[in-house]
Coordinates of C-alpha atoms (C1' of nucleotides) in Angstrom, one line a residue:
Chain A
M1 CA -17.9 -31.2 129.7
A2 CA -15.9 -28.2 128.5
E3 CA -13.2 -30.2 129.6
I4 CA -13.6 -32.1 126.7
R5 CA -13.9 -29.8 124.2
P6 CA -10.5 -28.1 124.7
L7 CA -11.3 -25.6 121.8
I8 CA -13.8 -23.5 124.3
A9 CA -12.5 -20.8 126.4
A10 CA -12.8 -20.4 129.9
R11 CA -15.4 -18.5 131.0
G12 CA -13.6 -15.8 132.6
A13 CA -12.1 -14.6 129.2
M14 CA -15.7 -14.8 127.7
A15 CA -17.3 -11.9 129.3
T16 CA -15.4 -9.3 127.5
Q17 CA -15.5 -10.6 123.8
D18 CA -17.9 -9.8 121.2
C19 CA -19.6 -12.0 118.5
N20 CA -17.0 -11.3 116.2
A21 CA -14.5 -13.2 118.4
C22 CA -16.8 -15.5 119.6
P23 CA -14.8 -19.0 119.4
I24 CA -17.8 -21.0 118.6
R25 CA -19.0 -19.4 115.7
H26 CA -18.3 -22.2 113.8
R27 CA -21.4 -24.0 115.1
A28 CA -23.3 -21.2 116.7
V29 CA -26.5 -19.5 115.4
C30 CA -24.0 -16.1 114.5
A31 CA -22.0 -18.6 112.1
R32 CA -23.1 -17.1 109.1
C33 CA -23.6 -13.6 110.5
E34 CA -21.7 -10.6 108.8
G35 CA -21.1 -7.0 109.8
A36 CA -24.7 -5.6 110.2
E37 CA -26.3 -8.5 111.9
L38 CA -23.3 -9.1 114.0
D39 CA -23.5 -5.7 115.3
R40 CA -27.1 -6.0 116.0
L41 CA -26.4 -9.3 117.9
A42 CA -23.4 -7.6 119.8
S43 CA -25.7 -4.9 121.1
M44 CA -28.4 -7.0 122.3
K45 CA -26.4 -9.4 124.4
S46 CA -25.2 -10.3 127.5
Y47 CA -23.8 -13.0 129.7
R48 CA -24.6 -14.9 132.8
S49 CA -23.3 -18.0 134.7
W50 CA -24.5 -20.4 137.0
A51 CA -23.0 -22.7 139.3
A52 CA -23.1 -26.7 138.9
G53 CA -26.4 -27.8 140.3
E54 CA -28.4 -24.3 140.0
T55 CA -31.7 -24.3 137.9
V56 CA -31.4 -22.0 135.0
A57 CA -35.2 -22.3 134.2
L58 CA -38.2 -24.2 135.6
E59 CA -40.9 -25.7 133.5
G60 CA -43.3 -23.0 132.6
D61 CA -40.8 -20.1 133.7
M62 CA -40.7 -16.8 131.7
L63 CA -37.8 -16.7 129.5
P64 CA -37.1 -13.1 128.5
F65 CA -34.0 -14.4 126.9
V66 CA -32.8 -17.1 124.1
G67 CA -28.9 -17.7 124.2
T68 CA -26.0 -19.9 123.1
V69 CA -23.8 -22.2 125.6
L70 CA -20.4 -20.8 125.9
S71 CA -18.7 -23.1 128.1
G72 CA -20.1 -26.0 130.5
C73 CA -23.1 -28.2 129.8
A74 CA -26.5 -27.9 130.9
T75 CA -29.4 -30.5 130.9
L76 CA -32.9 -30.4 130.0
T77 CA -35.5 -32.4 131.5
R78 CA -39.4 -33.1 131.5
S79 CA -40.9 -34.6 134.4
L80 CA -44.2 -36.2 135.5
E81 CA -46.3 -35.1 138.5
D82 CA -45.4 -38.0 140.6
G83 CA -41.5 -37.3 140.3
R84 CA -40.6 -39.2 137.4
V85 CA -37.9 -37.3 135.3
Q86 CA -36.6 -37.5 131.8
M87 CA -33.9 -35.7 130.6
V88 CA -34.7 -35.0 126.9
G89 CA -31.5 -32.7 126.2
L90 CA -28.1 -32.1 126.6
L91 CA -26.8 -28.7 125.8
M92 CA -23.2 -28.4 125.1
P93 CA -21.1 -25.2 124.0
S94 CA -22.2 -23.6 120.8
D95 CA -25.8 -25.3 121.5
F96 CA -28.8 -23.0 121.2
V97 CA -31.2 -22.1 124.4
G98 CA -34.9 -21.1 124.5
R99 CA -37.4 -20.9 122.0
P100 CA -38.1 -17.8 119.9
G101 CA -41.7 -17.1 119.3
R102 CA -42.7 -18.7 122.8
A103 CA -42.3 -17.0 126.5
T104 CA -42.3 -20.0 128.7
A105 CA -39.6 -22.7 129.0
P106 CA -41.2 -26.3 127.8
Y107 CA -38.8 -27.9 129.9
E108 CA -36.9 -27.5 133.2
V109 CA -32.9 -26.2 132.2
T110 CA -30.3 -27.0 135.0
A111 CA -26.6 -26.4 134.5
A112 CA -24.8 -29.8 135.1
T113 CA -21.6 -28.3 135.6
D114 CA -20.7 -24.6 135.8
I115 CA -21.9 -22.8 132.7
T116 CA -21.9 -19.3 131.0
L117 CA -24.6 -18.4 128.7
C118 CA -24.2 -15.9 126.2
L119 CA -27.7 -14.4 126.5
F120 CA -30.2 -12.1 123.5
D121 CA -33.2 -10.5 124.5
R122 CA -36.1 -12.7 122.6
Q123 CA -38.2 -10.0 121.5
R124 CA -34.8 -8.4 119.7
F125 CA -33.7 -12.0 118.7
E126 CA -37.1 -12.6 117.2
A127 CA -36.8 -9.1 115.5
L128 CA -33.6 -10.0 114.1
L129 CA -34.9 -13.8 112.8
T130 CA -37.8 -11.9 110.7
D131 CA -35.2 -10.1 108.6
A132 CA -31.9 -11.8 109.0
P133 CA -32.4 -15.2 106.7
Q134 CA -28.7 -16.1 107.5
V135 CA -29.9 -16.3 111.0
A136 CA -33.0 -17.7 110.6
S137 CA -31.8 -20.5 108.4
R138 CA -28.6 -21.2 110.4
L139 CA -31.3 -21.4 113.4
L140 CA -33.4 -24.1 111.4
E141 CA -30.3 -26.1 110.3
M142 CA -29.6 -26.4 114.3
S143 CA -33.0 -27.1 115.0
L144 CA -33.5 -30.1 112.7
D145 CA -30.5 -31.6 113.8
E146 CA -31.6 -31.7 117.2
L147 CA -35.0 -33.0 115.8
D148 CA -33.0 -36.0 114.3
A149 CA -30.8 -36.4 117.3
A150 CA -34.2 -36.3 119.6
R151 CA -35.8 -39.2 117.5
D152 CA -32.4 -41.2 117.6
W153 CA -33.1 -41.2 121.4
M154 CA -36.5 -42.0 120.7
L155 CA -35.2 -45.2 119.0
L156 CA -33.1 -45.7 121.9
L157 CA -35.5 -45.1 124.8
G158 CA -38.4 -47.2 123.1
R159 CA -36.4 -50.5 121.7
K160 CA -33.0 -50.7 123.3
T161 CA -31.8 -52.9 126.4
A162 CA -30.3 -51.6 129.1
R163 CA -26.8 -52.9 127.9
E164 CA -27.1 -51.3 124.7
R165 CA -28.3 -47.8 126.2
V166 CA -25.5 -47.4 128.3
A167 CA -23.1 -48.6 125.5
T168 CA -24.4 -46.0 123.0
L169 CA -23.9 -43.0 125.5
L170 CA -20.5 -44.1 126.5
A171 CA -19.6 -44.2 122.7
L172 CA -21.0 -41.0 122.1
V173 CA -18.8 -39.8 125.0
L174 CA -15.8 -41.2 123.6
R175 CA -16.3 -39.8 120.2
R176 CA -16.9 -36.5 121.5
A177 CA -14.1 -36.6 123.6
A178 CA -10.8 -38.0 121.7
V179 CA -11.1 -38.8 118.1
D180 CA -7.0 -39.2 118.1
A181 CA -5.9 -40.9 121.3
R182 CA -5.3 -44.3 121.6
P183 CA -6.8 -45.9 123.8
L184 CA -10.0 -44.0 123.4
R185 CA -10.3 -41.8 127.0
A186 CA -12.8 -39.7 128.3
Q187 CA -14.0 -38.1 131.6
L188 CA -17.6 -38.6 132.2
P189 CA -19.3 -35.4 132.1
L190 CA -22.5 -36.8 133.5
G191 CA -22.8 -38.4 137.0
R192 CA -24.7 -41.9 137.4
E193 CA -27.9 -40.3 138.3
A194 CA -27.6 -37.9 135.0
M195 CA -26.7 -40.7 133.0
A196 CA -29.9 -42.9 134.4
S197 CA -32.3 -40.0 133.5
Y198 CA -31.1 -39.6 130.3
L199 CA -31.3 -43.5 129.3
G200 CA -34.7 -43.8 130.8
L201 CA -33.1 -46.5 133.3
T202 CA -32.3 -46.5 137.5
I203 CA -29.1 -45.4 138.8
E204 CA -28.5 -49.3 139.8
T205 CA -29.3 -50.6 136.4
V206 CA -26.5 -47.9 134.7
S207 CA -24.0 -49.1 137.5
R208 CA -24.4 -53.0 136.7
Q209 CA -24.2 -52.4 133.3
I210 CA -21.1 -50.4 133.3
T211 CA -19.7 -53.2 135.4
A212 CA -20.8 -55.9 132.8
L213 CA -19.2 -54.2 129.9
K214 CA -16.0 -53.7 132.0
R215 CA -16.1 -57.4 133.1
D216 CA -16.7 -58.1 129.4
G217 CA -13.4 -56.4 128.3
V218 CA -15.4 -53.8 126.3
I219 CA -14.3 -51.0 128.4
R220 CA -11.9 -50.0 131.4
L221 CA -12.6 -47.6 134.3
E222 CA -10.1 -45.2 135.9
G223 CA -10.1 -42.6 138.6
G224 CA -13.1 -44.1 141.1
G225 CA -15.4 -44.8 137.9
R226 CA -15.4 -41.3 136.5
T227 CA -13.0 -41.8 133.5
I228 CA -13.7 -44.5 130.9
L229 CA -10.8 -46.0 128.3
C230 CA -11.6 -48.3 125.5
D231 CA -9.2 -50.1 123.4
D232 CA -12.0 -51.5 120.7
L233 CA -14.5 -48.4 119.9
A234 CA -15.8 -51.0 117.0
A235 CA -16.8 -53.6 119.9
L236 CA -18.4 -50.9 122.0
L237 CA -20.3 -49.7 119.0
I238 CA -21.5 -53.3 118.3
E239 CA -22.8 -53.4 121.8
A240 CA -24.7 -50.1 121.4
G241 CA -26.9 -52.3 118.5
D242 CA -26.7 -50.1 115.7
D243 CA -24.2 -48.7 113.7
G244 CA -23.7 -45.9 116.5
D245 CA -23.8 -42.6 114.3
G246 CA -26.4 -41.3 116.3
E247 CA -26.2 -37.8 117.4
M248 CA -26.5 -36.7 120.8
P249 CA -29.7 -34.8 121.8
G250 CA -29.2 -31.5 122.0
Chain B
M1 CA -56.9 -39.9 109.4
A2 CA -58.2 -37.7 107.1
E3 CA -61.7 -38.3 108.0
I4 CA -60.9 -37.2 111.4
R5 CA -59.9 -33.8 109.9
P6 CA -62.8 -32.7 108.0
L7 CA -61.3 -29.6 106.8
I8 CA -58.9 -31.2 104.5
A9 CA -60.3 -31.6 101.2
A10 CA -60.4 -35.0 99.5
R11 CA -57.4 -35.3 97.5
G12 CA -58.8 -35.8 93.7
A13 CA -59.8 -32.2 94.4
M14 CA -56.4 -31.1 95.6
A15 CA -54.4 -31.6 92.5
T16 CA -55.5 -28.9 90.3
Q17 CA -55.3 -26.2 93.1
D18 CA -52.5 -23.8 93.5
C19 CA -50.9 -22.5 96.9
N20 CA -53.2 -19.6 97.2
A21 CA -55.8 -21.6 97.3
C22 CA -54.4 -24.5 99.5
P23 CA -56.9 -25.5 102.3
I24 CA -54.1 -26.0 105.0
R25 CA -52.4 -22.8 104.5
H26 CA -53.1 -22.0 108.5
R27 CA -50.4 -24.5 109.4
A28 CA -48.3 -25.0 106.1
V29 CA -44.9 -23.4 105.4
C30 CA -46.9 -21.5 102.9
A31 CA -48.6 -19.7 105.4
R32 CA -47.1 -16.6 105.5
C33 CA -46.2 -16.1 102.1
E34 CA -47.4 -13.5 99.9
G35 CA -47.4 -12.7 96.3
A36 CA -43.8 -13.3 95.1
E37 CA -43.1 -16.3 97.3
L38 CA -46.5 -17.8 96.4
D39 CA -45.8 -17.9 92.9
R40 CA -42.1 -19.3 93.4
L41 CA -43.8 -22.1 95.6
A42 CA -46.4 -23.0 93.0
S43 CA -43.7 -22.9 90.2
M44 CA -41.8 -25.6 91.7
K45 CA -44.6 -27.9 93.1
S46 CA -46.2 -31.4 92.2
Y47 CA -48.4 -33.7 93.8
R48 CA -47.9 -37.3 94.3
S49 CA -50.4 -40.3 96.1
W50 CA -49.2 -43.1 98.0
A51 CA -51.5 -46.1 98.8
A52 CA -51.8 -47.2 102.6
G53 CA -48.7 -49.2 103.4
E54 CA -46.4 -48.5 100.5
T55 CA -43.1 -46.6 101.3
V56 CA -42.5 -43.2 100.7
A57 CA -38.9 -43.2 101.4
L58 CA -36.5 -45.7 102.9
E59 CA -33.8 -44.8 105.8
G60 CA -30.9 -43.7 103.6
D61 CA -32.7 -43.0 100.5
M62 CA -31.9 -39.9 98.2
L63 CA -35.1 -37.6 98.7
P64 CA -35.0 -34.9 95.7
F65 CA -37.9 -33.2 97.0
V66 CA -39.4 -31.7 100.4
G67 CA -42.8 -31.2 101.0
T68 CA -46.2 -30.8 103.0
V69 CA -48.6 -33.8 103.5
L70 CA -52.1 -32.9 101.9
S71 CA -54.6 -35.7 102.8
G72 CA -53.9 -38.8 104.9
C73 CA -51.2 -40.0 107.3
A74 CA -48.0 -41.3 107.3
T75 CA -45.6 -42.6 109.8
L76 CA -41.6 -41.8 110.2
T77 CA -39.8 -45.0 111.7
R78 CA -36.3 -46.0 112.8
S79 CA -35.0 -49.2 113.4
L80 CA -32.0 -51.5 114.8
E81 CA -30.6 -53.9 112.5
D82 CA -32.1 -56.9 114.4
G83 CA -35.6 -55.8 113.0
R84 CA -36.5 -54.0 116.0
V85 CA -38.5 -50.8 115.0
Q86 CA -39.8 -47.3 116.7
M87 CA -42.2 -44.9 115.2
V88 CA -40.6 -41.4 115.7
G89 CA -43.0 -39.3 114.2
L90 CA -46.6 -39.1 113.0
L91 CA -47.3 -37.0 110.0
M92 CA -50.5 -35.5 109.3
P93 CA -52.2 -32.9 106.8
S94 CA -50.1 -29.7 106.8
D95 CA -46.9 -31.4 108.3
F96 CA -43.9 -30.9 106.9
V97 CA -42.0 -33.8 105.0
G98 CA -38.3 -33.8 104.3
R99 CA -35.2 -31.7 105.2
P100 CA -33.8 -29.1 103.6
G101 CA -30.0 -29.1 103.6
R102 CA -29.8 -32.9 103.5
A103 CA -30.1 -34.9 100.7
T104 CA -30.8 -38.4 102.3
A105 CA -34.0 -39.2 104.5
P106 CA -32.8 -40.0 107.9
Y107 CA -35.8 -42.4 108.6
E108 CA -38.2 -44.4 107.1
V109 CA -41.5 -42.8 105.7
T110 CA -44.6 -45.0 105.3
A111 CA -48.3 -44.1 104.2
A112 CA -50.1 -45.3 107.1
T113 CA -53.4 -44.5 105.1
D114 CA -53.7 -43.5 101.6
I115 CA -51.7 -40.2 101.7
T116 CA -51.1 -37.0 98.8
L117 CA -48.2 -34.9 99.5
C118 CA -47.3 -31.7 98.0
L119 CA -43.8 -31.9 96.9
F120 CA -41.2 -29.1 96.0
D121 CA -37.9 -29.7 94.5
R122 CA -35.7 -29.7 97.2
Q123 CA -32.9 -27.2 95.8
R124 CA -35.0 -24.7 94.5
F125 CA -36.9 -24.9 98.1
E126 CA -33.7 -24.5 99.5
A127 CA -33.0 -21.6 97.5
L128 CA -36.4 -19.9 98.4
L129 CA -35.5 -20.3 101.9
T130 CA -32.3 -18.4 101.9
D131 CA -34.2 -15.2 100.6
A132 CA -37.6 -15.4 101.8
P133 CA -37.4 -14.6 105.8
Q134 CA -41.4 -15.4 106.0
V135 CA -40.8 -19.1 104.9
A136 CA -37.6 -19.6 107.1
S137 CA -39.4 -18.3 110.1
R138 CA -42.4 -20.5 109.6
L139 CA -40.6 -24.0 109.0
L140 CA -38.4 -22.7 112.1
E141 CA -41.4 -22.6 114.1
M142 CA -42.7 -25.8 112.7
S143 CA -39.5 -27.5 113.4
L144 CA -39.6 -26.3 117.1
D145 CA -43.0 -27.3 117.6
E146 CA -42.1 -30.8 116.3
L147 CA -39.1 -30.8 118.6
D148 CA -41.0 -30.1 121.7
A149 CA -43.4 -33.1 120.5
A150 CA -40.6 -35.4 120.0
R151 CA -39.3 -34.5 123.6
D152 CA -42.6 -35.1 125.4
W153 CA -42.7 -38.5 123.7
M154 CA -38.8 -39.3 125.1
L155 CA -40.8 -38.6 128.4
L156 CA -43.5 -41.3 127.7
L157 CA -40.8 -43.7 126.5
G158 CA -38.3 -43.4 129.0
R159 CA -40.7 -43.3 132.0
K160 CA -44.3 -43.9 131.5
T161 CA -45.9 -47.3 132.1
A162 CA -47.8 -49.3 129.8
R163 CA -51.4 -48.4 130.7
E164 CA -50.2 -44.5 131.0
R165 CA -48.7 -44.9 127.3
V166 CA -51.7 -46.1 125.8
A167 CA -54.2 -43.8 127.8
T168 CA -51.9 -40.8 126.7
L169 CA -52.2 -41.9 122.7
L170 CA -55.9 -42.5 123.0
A171 CA -56.4 -38.8 124.9
L172 CA -54.3 -37.3 121.9
V173 CA -56.3 -39.0 119.7
L174 CA -60.0 -38.2 120.9
R175 CA -58.8 -34.4 121.4
R176 CA -57.9 -34.2 117.5
A177 CA -60.9 -35.7 116.6
A178 CA -63.6 -34.4 118.4
V179 CA -63.5 -31.5 120.6
D180 CA -67.3 -31.0 120.8
A181 CA -69.0 -34.2 120.4
R182 CA -70.5 -35.8 123.7
P183 CA -69.5 -38.3 124.3
L184 CA -66.2 -38.1 122.6
R185 CA -65.6 -40.4 119.8
A186 CA -63.1 -41.1 117.4
Q187 CA -62.0 -44.0 114.8
L188 CA -58.4 -45.3 115.5
P189 CA -56.1 -43.9 112.3
L190 CA -53.6 -46.5 113.5
G191 CA -53.7 -50.0 114.0
R192 CA -52.8 -51.9 117.0
E193 CA -49.2 -52.7 115.7
A194 CA -48.7 -49.0 114.4
M195 CA -49.9 -48.2 118.3
A196 CA -47.2 -50.4 119.5
S197 CA -44.6 -49.1 117.5
Y198 CA -45.3 -45.7 118.4
L199 CA -45.4 -46.5 122.3
G200 CA -42.6 -48.5 122.5
L201 CA -44.7 -51.6 123.7
T202 CA -45.6 -54.8 121.9
I203 CA -49.3 -55.4 120.2
E204 CA -50.1 -57.9 123.3
T205 CA -49.4 -55.3 125.8
V206 CA -51.5 -52.6 123.9
S207 CA -54.1 -54.8 123.3
R208 CA -54.2 -55.6 127.2
Q209 CA -54.1 -52.1 128.3
I210 CA -57.3 -51.3 125.9
T211 CA -59.1 -53.9 127.2
A212 CA -58.0 -52.8 131.2
L213 CA -59.1 -49.5 130.3
K214 CA -62.4 -50.5 128.9
R215 CA -63.1 -53.0 132.1
D216 CA -62.0 -49.7 134.3
G217 CA -65.0 -48.0 132.6
V218 CA -62.4 -45.5 131.2
I219 CA -63.1 -45.8 127.6
R220 CA -65.6 -47.7 125.6
L221 CA -64.9 -49.5 122.3
E222 CA -67.2 -49.8 119.0
G223 CA -67.1 -51.4 115.6
G224 CA -64.7 -54.3 116.2
G225 CA -62.3 -52.1 118.3
R226 CA -61.5 -49.4 115.8
T227 CA -63.6 -47.0 117.2
I228 CA -63.1 -45.4 120.9
L229 CA -65.8 -43.5 122.7
C230 CA -64.9 -41.7 125.9
D231 CA -67.5 -40.2 128.5
D232 CA -64.8 -38.4 130.9
L233 CA -61.8 -37.1 129.2
A234 CA -60.5 -36.1 132.3
A235 CA -60.4 -39.4 133.7
L236 CA -58.5 -40.6 130.6
L237 CA -56.3 -37.9 131.4
I238 CA -55.4 -38.7 135.0
E239 CA -54.6 -42.4 133.6
A240 CA -52.1 -40.9 131.1
G241 CA -50.1 -39.6 134.0
D242 CA -49.6 -36.1 133.4
D243 CA -51.9 -33.2 132.3
G244 CA -52.1 -34.1 128.8
D245 CA -51.3 -31.2 127.2
G246 CA -48.5 -32.9 125.3
E247 CA -48.4 -32.6 121.5
M248 CA -48.2 -35.4 119.0
P249 CA -44.8 -35.6 117.5
G250 CA -44.9 -34.8 113.9
Chain C
dG1 C1' -4.3 -38.8 159.8
dT2 C1' -9.5 -39.4 160.5
dC3 C1' -14.3 -38.6 160.0
dC4 C1' -17.9 -37.6 157.4
dC5 C1' -20.3 -37.4 153.2
dG6 C1' -22.2 -38.0 148.6
dC7 C1' -21.6 -40.9 145.1
dA8 C1' -21.4 -45.5 143.3
dT9 C1' -21.4 -50.5 143.5
dT10 C1' -23.6 -54.7 144.7
dG11 C1' -27.0 -58.0 146.3
dA12 C1' -32.0 -60.0 147.1
dC13 C1' -36.2 -60.1 145.5
dA14 C1' -40.7 -58.4 143.0
dT15 C1' -42.8 -57.3 139.0
dG16 C1' -44.6 -55.2 134.4
dG17 C1' -44.0 -56.0 130.3
dA18 C1' -42.2 -59.3 126.6
dT19 C1' -42.6 -64.1 124.6
dC20 C1' -44.7 -67.6 122.8
dA21 C1' -49.1 -69.6 121.4
dA22 C1' -53.8 -70.6 121.0
dT23 C1' -58.4 -68.8 119.8
dC24 C1' -61.7 -65.3 118.4
dG25 C1' -64.2 -61.7 115.3
dT26 C1' -64.7 -59.3 111.3
dC27 C1' -64.7 -58.7 106.9
dA28 C1' -64.0 -59.6 101.8
dC29 C1' -64.8 -63.0 98.5
dC30 C1' -66.9 -67.0 96.4
Chain D
dG1 C1' -74.0 -68.9 103.7
dG2 C1' -69.3 -70.7 104.1
dT3 C1' -64.4 -70.4 103.9
dG4 C1' -59.9 -68.0 104.3
dA5 C1' -57.2 -64.5 106.2
dC6 C1' -55.9 -60.8 108.9
dG7 C1' -55.8 -58.1 113.1
dA8 C1' -57.0 -58.4 117.7
dT9 C1' -57.6 -60.8 122.0
dT10 C1' -56.5 -63.9 125.7
dG11 C1' -53.8 -67.2 128.4
dA12 C1' -49.8 -68.7 130.5
dT13 C1' -44.9 -68.3 131.5
dC14 C1' -40.1 -66.1 131.4
dC15 C1' -36.8 -62.3 132.1
dA16 C1' -35.2 -57.8 132.2
dT17 C1' -35.0 -54.3 134.8
dG18 C1' -37.1 -51.9 139.1
dT19 C1' -37.2 -51.9 144.1
dC20 C1' -35.4 -51.9 148.4
dA21 C1' -31.3 -52.3 151.2
dA22 C1' -26.7 -52.6 152.7
dT23 C1' -21.5 -51.9 151.7
dG24 C1' -18.1 -49.6 149.4
dC25 C1' -15.0 -45.9 148.1
dG26 C1' -12.6 -41.3 147.4
dG27 C1' -11.9 -36.8 148.3
dG28 C1' -12.6 -32.6 151.4
dA29 C1' -12.3 -30.6 156.3
dC30 C1' -10.3 -30.3 160.0

DNA sequence: GTCCCGCATTGACATGGATCAATCGTCACC
DNA sequence: GGTGACGATTGATCCATGTCAATGCGGGAC
């Protein structure tokens, strides 16, 4: 997913930077920090990378850190005992990972692409939280945004048809990827399986709905189905069933 | 819903109390406040009640306040243009209402029972937030709990069968209502329509699944289907499809 | 270039839940 | 006690999506 957010630096370059130079400060938890807090953040952080497909944390794992996504894309999933899986969040660069105040991960975290995180020791971060209001209020704001996004997704999962779900996701990806280009074009960051998991559908249904949207002239495909083009975003948003201003759950 | 949480005082008594005496401080946003913050909170608050069925705020409404539920029970819903509705949260006493940092309501808020809220002027509350870390961190904690709950519900909406969904909700209500009594007994706070809205199902399906669970001896009904009894919570939790430790989205 | 291998697509069929419609209970009111 | 209204239940049927299975396609290794 890094490729559709060109602002984000490649991960090799990242490992030597500190919070002051963080290219994602505009959204990340340190966005409002000043001298002293930045120094504290910088003193407790480290970097770590995972390859696409690797597990960052299993449900119930001890998580000694919290952190921020620097590059790449990770998924949060919850599953039932018989193997049914639902994606409950998609982490993009600048998104926050982990849960201050809780030692174990409530869902499985998996690297969807190669990914690098900027990690903070959880307990030291919690201490910072209690006496740096900017950090706490910034994190609160991010959490509330995620809550809104999760609730939008509940509407999709509870009430939308398969075609509407697929159209919603494609519109979301297109709007993130390219606000300017015409026609809109985006490489799908997720394979069909991850899309199905996100949308509460099966792979086959996702595939059929994409084919149907293509047949009906709403989208076009390129590069073996991994790149989508759209000439008329308004038409795609109508297919999505609402005005389409929903945000992606983080 | 107030009747199943006997800790909560009746609303008539509430209107003259201040934050110090708030009977729901153990969970509410003021739970960690001390002298100065409590005084500030008390100075900006007011009380207001709505009757069951009344609308507290429509999607997109200006909301000049944030607040806390004192008594009663409210629902948060999102809807599609053609009328399909999904409940995205259920507010119980001590739950937080509204969104610091945003002027308009992102979902419709409706009183499910008679309800009383303790309201704070939004802008003054935001100011408090920036310089009272206890308030910000308490609110963060509550928001993260709601986020976890919303994500649990995404698993239900995306992957559970109708029977599992109904069993999950009934187990949730039973565990909130009565931890001690045997057999477990609870008055349903929600009618069939609200249950269906919460579960992403239709009224008819909810009704059929309740009938089926009764037929199979997992639950019993009383009082015209508004009170449920359960002799074996473990059996109900198995029907719910997971270990059942999910929380209710707030 | 060819052979795999993993992912995506397509097809045939089964089914869970929605839809449409009728009936039933319960409670409030007269 | 009778009546109306509203929510809940039950029944019959339909259809969207899941399931199972086969085929297609593109990219990397050699």
